[in-house]
mmCIF file of C-alpha atoms in Angstrom:
data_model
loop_
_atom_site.group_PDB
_atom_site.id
_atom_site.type_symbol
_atom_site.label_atom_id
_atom_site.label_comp_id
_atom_site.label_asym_id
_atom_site.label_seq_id
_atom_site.Cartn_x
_atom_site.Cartn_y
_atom_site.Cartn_z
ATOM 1 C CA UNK A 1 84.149 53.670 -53.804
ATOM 2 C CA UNK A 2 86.750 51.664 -55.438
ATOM 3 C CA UNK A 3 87.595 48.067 -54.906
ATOM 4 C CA UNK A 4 91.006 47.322 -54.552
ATOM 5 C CA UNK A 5 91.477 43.181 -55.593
ATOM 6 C CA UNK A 6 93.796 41.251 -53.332
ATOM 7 C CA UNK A 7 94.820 38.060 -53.378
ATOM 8 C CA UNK A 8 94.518 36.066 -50.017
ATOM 9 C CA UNK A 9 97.931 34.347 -49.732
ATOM 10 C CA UNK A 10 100.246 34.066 -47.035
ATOM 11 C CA UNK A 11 103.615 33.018 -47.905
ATOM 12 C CA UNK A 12 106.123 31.789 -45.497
ATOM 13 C CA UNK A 13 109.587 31.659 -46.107
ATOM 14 C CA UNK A 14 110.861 29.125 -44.241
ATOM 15 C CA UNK A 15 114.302 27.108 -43.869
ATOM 16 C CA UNK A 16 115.070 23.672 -42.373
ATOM 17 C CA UNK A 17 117.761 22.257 -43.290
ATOM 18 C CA UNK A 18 117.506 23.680 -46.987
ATOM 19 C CA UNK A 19 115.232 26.678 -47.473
ATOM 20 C CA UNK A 20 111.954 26.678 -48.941
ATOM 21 C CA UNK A 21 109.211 28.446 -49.650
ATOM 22 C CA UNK A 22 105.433 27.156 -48.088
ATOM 23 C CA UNK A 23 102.429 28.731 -49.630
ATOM 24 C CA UNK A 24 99.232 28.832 -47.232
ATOM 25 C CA UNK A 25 96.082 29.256 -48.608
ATOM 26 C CA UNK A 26 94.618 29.047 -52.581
ATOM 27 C CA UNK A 27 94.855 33.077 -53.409
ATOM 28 C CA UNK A 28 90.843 33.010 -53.922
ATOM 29 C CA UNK A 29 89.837 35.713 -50.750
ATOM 30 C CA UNK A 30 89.879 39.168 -50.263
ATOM 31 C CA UNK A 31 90.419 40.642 -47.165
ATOM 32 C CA UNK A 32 90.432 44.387 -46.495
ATOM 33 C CA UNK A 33 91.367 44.994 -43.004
ATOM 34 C CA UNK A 34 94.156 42.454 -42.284
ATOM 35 C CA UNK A 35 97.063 42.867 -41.659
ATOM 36 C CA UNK A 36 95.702 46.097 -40.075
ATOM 37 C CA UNK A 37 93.142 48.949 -40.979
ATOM 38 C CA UNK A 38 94.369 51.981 -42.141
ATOM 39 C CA UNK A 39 91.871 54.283 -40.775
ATOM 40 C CA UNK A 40 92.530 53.763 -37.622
ATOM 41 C CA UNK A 41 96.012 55.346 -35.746
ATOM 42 C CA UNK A 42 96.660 52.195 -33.837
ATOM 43 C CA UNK A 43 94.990 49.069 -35.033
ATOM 44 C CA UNK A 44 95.415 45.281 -34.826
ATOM 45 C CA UNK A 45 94.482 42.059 -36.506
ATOM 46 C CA UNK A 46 95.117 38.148 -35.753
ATOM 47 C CA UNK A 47 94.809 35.180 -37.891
ATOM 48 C CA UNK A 48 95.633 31.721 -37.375
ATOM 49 C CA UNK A 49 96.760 28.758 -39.140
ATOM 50 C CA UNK A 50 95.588 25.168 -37.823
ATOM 51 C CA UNK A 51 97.863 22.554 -37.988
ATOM 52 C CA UNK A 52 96.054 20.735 -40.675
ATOM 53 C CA UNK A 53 96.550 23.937 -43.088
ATOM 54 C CA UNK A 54 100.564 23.775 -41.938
ATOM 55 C CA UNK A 55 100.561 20.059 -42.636
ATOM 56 C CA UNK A 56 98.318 20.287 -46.083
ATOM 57 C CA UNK A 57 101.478 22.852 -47.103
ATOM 58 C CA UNK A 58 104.094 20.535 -46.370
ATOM 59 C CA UNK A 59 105.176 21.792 -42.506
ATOM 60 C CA UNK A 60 106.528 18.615 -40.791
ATOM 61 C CA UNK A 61 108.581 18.527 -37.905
ATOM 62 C CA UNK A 62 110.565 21.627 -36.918
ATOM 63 C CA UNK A 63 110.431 24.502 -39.245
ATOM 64 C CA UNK A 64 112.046 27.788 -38.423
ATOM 65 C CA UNK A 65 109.844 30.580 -39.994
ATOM 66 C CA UNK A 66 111.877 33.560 -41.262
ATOM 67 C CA UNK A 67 109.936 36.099 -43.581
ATOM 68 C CA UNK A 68 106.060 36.329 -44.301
ATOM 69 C CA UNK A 69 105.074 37.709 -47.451
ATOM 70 C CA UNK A 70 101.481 38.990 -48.595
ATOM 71 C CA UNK A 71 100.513 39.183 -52.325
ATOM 72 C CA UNK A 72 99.329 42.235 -54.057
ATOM 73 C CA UNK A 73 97.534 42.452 -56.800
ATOM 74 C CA UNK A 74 96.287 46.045 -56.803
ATOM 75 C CA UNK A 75 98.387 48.855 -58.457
ATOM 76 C CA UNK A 76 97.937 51.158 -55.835
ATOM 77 C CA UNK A 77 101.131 51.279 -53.452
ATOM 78 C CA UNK A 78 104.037 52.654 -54.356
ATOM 79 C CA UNK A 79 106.321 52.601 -51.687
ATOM 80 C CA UNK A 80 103.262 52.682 -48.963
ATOM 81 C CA UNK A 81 105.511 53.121 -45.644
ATOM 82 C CA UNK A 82 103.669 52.160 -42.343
ATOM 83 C CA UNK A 83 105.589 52.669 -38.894
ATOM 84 C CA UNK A 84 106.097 50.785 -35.815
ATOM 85 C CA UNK A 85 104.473 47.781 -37.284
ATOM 86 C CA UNK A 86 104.429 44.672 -34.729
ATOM 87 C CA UNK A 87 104.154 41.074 -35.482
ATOM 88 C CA UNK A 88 103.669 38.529 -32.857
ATOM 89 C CA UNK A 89 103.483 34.718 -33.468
ATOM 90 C CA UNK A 90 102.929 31.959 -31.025
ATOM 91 C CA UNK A 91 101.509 28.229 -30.907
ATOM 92 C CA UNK A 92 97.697 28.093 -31.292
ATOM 93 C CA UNK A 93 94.939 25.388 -30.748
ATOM 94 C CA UNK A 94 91.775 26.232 -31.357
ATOM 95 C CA UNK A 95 90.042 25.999 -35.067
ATOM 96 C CA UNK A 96 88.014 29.412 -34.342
ATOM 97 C CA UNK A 97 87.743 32.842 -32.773
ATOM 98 C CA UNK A 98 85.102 33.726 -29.956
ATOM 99 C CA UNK A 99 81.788 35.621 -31.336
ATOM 100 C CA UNK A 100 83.462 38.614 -29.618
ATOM 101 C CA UNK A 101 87.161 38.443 -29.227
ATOM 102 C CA UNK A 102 88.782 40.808 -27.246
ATOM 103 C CA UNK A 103 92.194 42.543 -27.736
ATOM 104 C CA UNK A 104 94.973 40.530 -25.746
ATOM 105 C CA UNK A 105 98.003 42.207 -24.512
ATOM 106 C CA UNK A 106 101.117 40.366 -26.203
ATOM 107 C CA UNK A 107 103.616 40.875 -23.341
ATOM 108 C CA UNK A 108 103.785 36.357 -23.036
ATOM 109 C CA UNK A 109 103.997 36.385 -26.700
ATOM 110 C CA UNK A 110 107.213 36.395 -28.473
ATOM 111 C CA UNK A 111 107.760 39.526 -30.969
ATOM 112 C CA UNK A 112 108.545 38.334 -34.256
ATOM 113 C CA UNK A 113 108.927 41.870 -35.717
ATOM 114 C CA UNK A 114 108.765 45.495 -35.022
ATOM 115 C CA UNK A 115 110.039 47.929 -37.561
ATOM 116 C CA UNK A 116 108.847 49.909 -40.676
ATOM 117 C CA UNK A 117 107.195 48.462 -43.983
ATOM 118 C CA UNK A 118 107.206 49.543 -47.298
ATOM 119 C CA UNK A 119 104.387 47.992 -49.050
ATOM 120 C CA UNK A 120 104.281 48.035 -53.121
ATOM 121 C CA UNK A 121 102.162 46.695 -55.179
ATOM 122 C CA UNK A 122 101.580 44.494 -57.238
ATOM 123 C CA UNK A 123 103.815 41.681 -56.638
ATOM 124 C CA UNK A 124 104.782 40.222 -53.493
ATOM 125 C CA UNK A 125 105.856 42.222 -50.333
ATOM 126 C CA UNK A 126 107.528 40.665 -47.803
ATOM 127 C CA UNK A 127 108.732 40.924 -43.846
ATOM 128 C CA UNK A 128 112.110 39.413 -42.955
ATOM 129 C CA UNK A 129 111.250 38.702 -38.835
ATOM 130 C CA UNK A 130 113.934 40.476 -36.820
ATOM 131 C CA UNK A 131 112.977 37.421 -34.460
ATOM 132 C CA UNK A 132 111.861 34.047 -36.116
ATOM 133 C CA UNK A 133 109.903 32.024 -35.437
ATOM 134 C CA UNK A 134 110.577 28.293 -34.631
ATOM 135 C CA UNK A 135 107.030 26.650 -35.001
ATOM 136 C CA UNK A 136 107.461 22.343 -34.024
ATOM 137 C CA UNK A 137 104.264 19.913 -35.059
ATOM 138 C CA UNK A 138 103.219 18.284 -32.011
ATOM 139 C CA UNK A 139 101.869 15.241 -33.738
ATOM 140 C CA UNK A 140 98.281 15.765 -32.654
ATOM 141 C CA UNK A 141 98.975 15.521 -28.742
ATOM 142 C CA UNK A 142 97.342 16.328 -26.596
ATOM 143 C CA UNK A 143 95.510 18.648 -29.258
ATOM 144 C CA UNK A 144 97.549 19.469 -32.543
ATOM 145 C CA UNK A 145 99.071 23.016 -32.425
ATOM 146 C CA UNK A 146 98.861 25.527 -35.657
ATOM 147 C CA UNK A 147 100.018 28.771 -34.674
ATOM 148 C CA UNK A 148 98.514 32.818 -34.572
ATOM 149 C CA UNK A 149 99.765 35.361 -35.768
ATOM 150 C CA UNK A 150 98.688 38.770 -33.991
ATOM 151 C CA UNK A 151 99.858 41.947 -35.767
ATOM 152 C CA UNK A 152 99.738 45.585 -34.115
ATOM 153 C CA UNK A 153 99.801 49.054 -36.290
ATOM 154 C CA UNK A 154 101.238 51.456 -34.038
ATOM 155 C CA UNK A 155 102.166 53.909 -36.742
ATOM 156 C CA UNK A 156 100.504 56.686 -35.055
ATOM 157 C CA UNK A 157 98.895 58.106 -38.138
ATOM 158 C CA UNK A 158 95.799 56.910 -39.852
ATOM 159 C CA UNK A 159 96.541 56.891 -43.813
ATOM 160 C CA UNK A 160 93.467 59.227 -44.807
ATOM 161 C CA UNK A 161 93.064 59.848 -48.434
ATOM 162 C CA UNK A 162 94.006 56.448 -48.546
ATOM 163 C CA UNK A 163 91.691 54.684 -46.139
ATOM 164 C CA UNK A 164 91.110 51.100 -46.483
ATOM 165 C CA UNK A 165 93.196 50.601 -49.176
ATOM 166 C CA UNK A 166 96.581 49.635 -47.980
ATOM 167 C CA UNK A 167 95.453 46.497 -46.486
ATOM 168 C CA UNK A 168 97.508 43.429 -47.762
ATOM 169 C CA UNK A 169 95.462 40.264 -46.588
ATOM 170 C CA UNK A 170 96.670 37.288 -44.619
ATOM 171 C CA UNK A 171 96.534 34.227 -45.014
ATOM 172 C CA UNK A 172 93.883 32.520 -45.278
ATOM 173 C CA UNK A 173 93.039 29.063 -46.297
ATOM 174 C CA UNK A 174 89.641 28.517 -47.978
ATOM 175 C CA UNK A 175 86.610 29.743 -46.322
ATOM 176 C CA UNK A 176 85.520 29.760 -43.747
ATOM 177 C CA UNK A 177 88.455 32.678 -43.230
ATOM 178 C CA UNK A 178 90.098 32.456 -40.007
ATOM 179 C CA UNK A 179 90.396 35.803 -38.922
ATOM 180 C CA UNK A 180 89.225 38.353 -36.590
ATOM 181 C CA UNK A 181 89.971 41.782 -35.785
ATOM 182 C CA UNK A 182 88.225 44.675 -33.925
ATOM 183 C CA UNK A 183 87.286 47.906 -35.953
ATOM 184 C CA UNK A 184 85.844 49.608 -32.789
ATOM 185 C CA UNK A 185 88.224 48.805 -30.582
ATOM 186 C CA UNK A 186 91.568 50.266 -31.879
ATOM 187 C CA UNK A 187 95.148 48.883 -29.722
ATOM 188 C CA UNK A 188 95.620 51.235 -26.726
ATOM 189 C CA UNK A 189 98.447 54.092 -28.009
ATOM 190 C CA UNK A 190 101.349 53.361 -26.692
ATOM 191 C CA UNK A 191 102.234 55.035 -23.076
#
């Protein structure tokens, strides 16, 4: 079986008042099913950022979040296209996942993206939101907010001889890795 290495780095490209980029996480963890698993037709992930990871990259006040990026270090994707991707981000404020999340139907949740991705590797690919996302630090009250990020593959089409492989990781901040998704249970197709 091969082992594809991927860097675990999320980068947000973010503008207030001048642009800049903020990096989230130290590039030290693999993940292999996030942003979504290949094998599966119609799959989802979610990860989350707290807001002391925001804070600890320099996120202060109001910060409108444009693009996300993920960092590839494999040479295995050349022009990689996945459908009907869907990206969904919203204020968060909790510092873990339930032992057994459930899938949660983003119809409150504003849609940060939907559209086709071409993912390439290695280097960085990233996702211009057709929606983005303004994301405000609450300063801790009541409970400080990070925000979640919940993505849904509805290509349609699992990516056989590839498998596992296309899967760019998120995020994530140093262990412990704040991420879930459910292998068994697969996002209803779309009616």
């Amino acid at each position: 079986m091969h082992k594809y290495l991927i860097l675990t780095m999320l980068l947000f490209s973010l503008s207030f008042l001048t642009a800049g980029d903020y990096i989230i996480g130290t590039g030290t963890s693999n993940q292999n099913y996030v942003p979504f698993n290949g094998n599966y037709n119609y799959s989802w992930s979610k990860f989350f950022f707290t807001a002391d990871e925001l804070l600890a990259a320099g996120m202060t006040g109001t910060v409108q979040i444009t693009k996300i990026g993920f960092q590839l270090v494999s040479n295995t994707f050349d022009n990689y296209i996945t459908n009907d991707q869907r990206i969904y981000i919203h204020e968060f404020y909790d510092e873990t996942y339930p032992s057994n999340p459930q899938y949660v139907n983003p119809s409150s949740y504003p849609i940060a993206f939907q559209g086709t991705i071409s993912w390439t590797s290695p280097g960085w690919v990233f996702i211009q939101l057709t929606t983005p996302y303004s994301y405000t630090y609450n300063g801790g009250s009541p409970v400080p907010n990070g925000i979640e990020i919940l993505w849904e593959n509805r290509d349609g089409s699992s990516q056989s001889p590839i498998r596992n492989s296309l899967i760019p990781p998120p995020v994530i901040i140093t262990p412990p890795i704040n991420i879930t998704i459910l292998l068994s249970q697969p996002v209803p197709a779309p009616e």
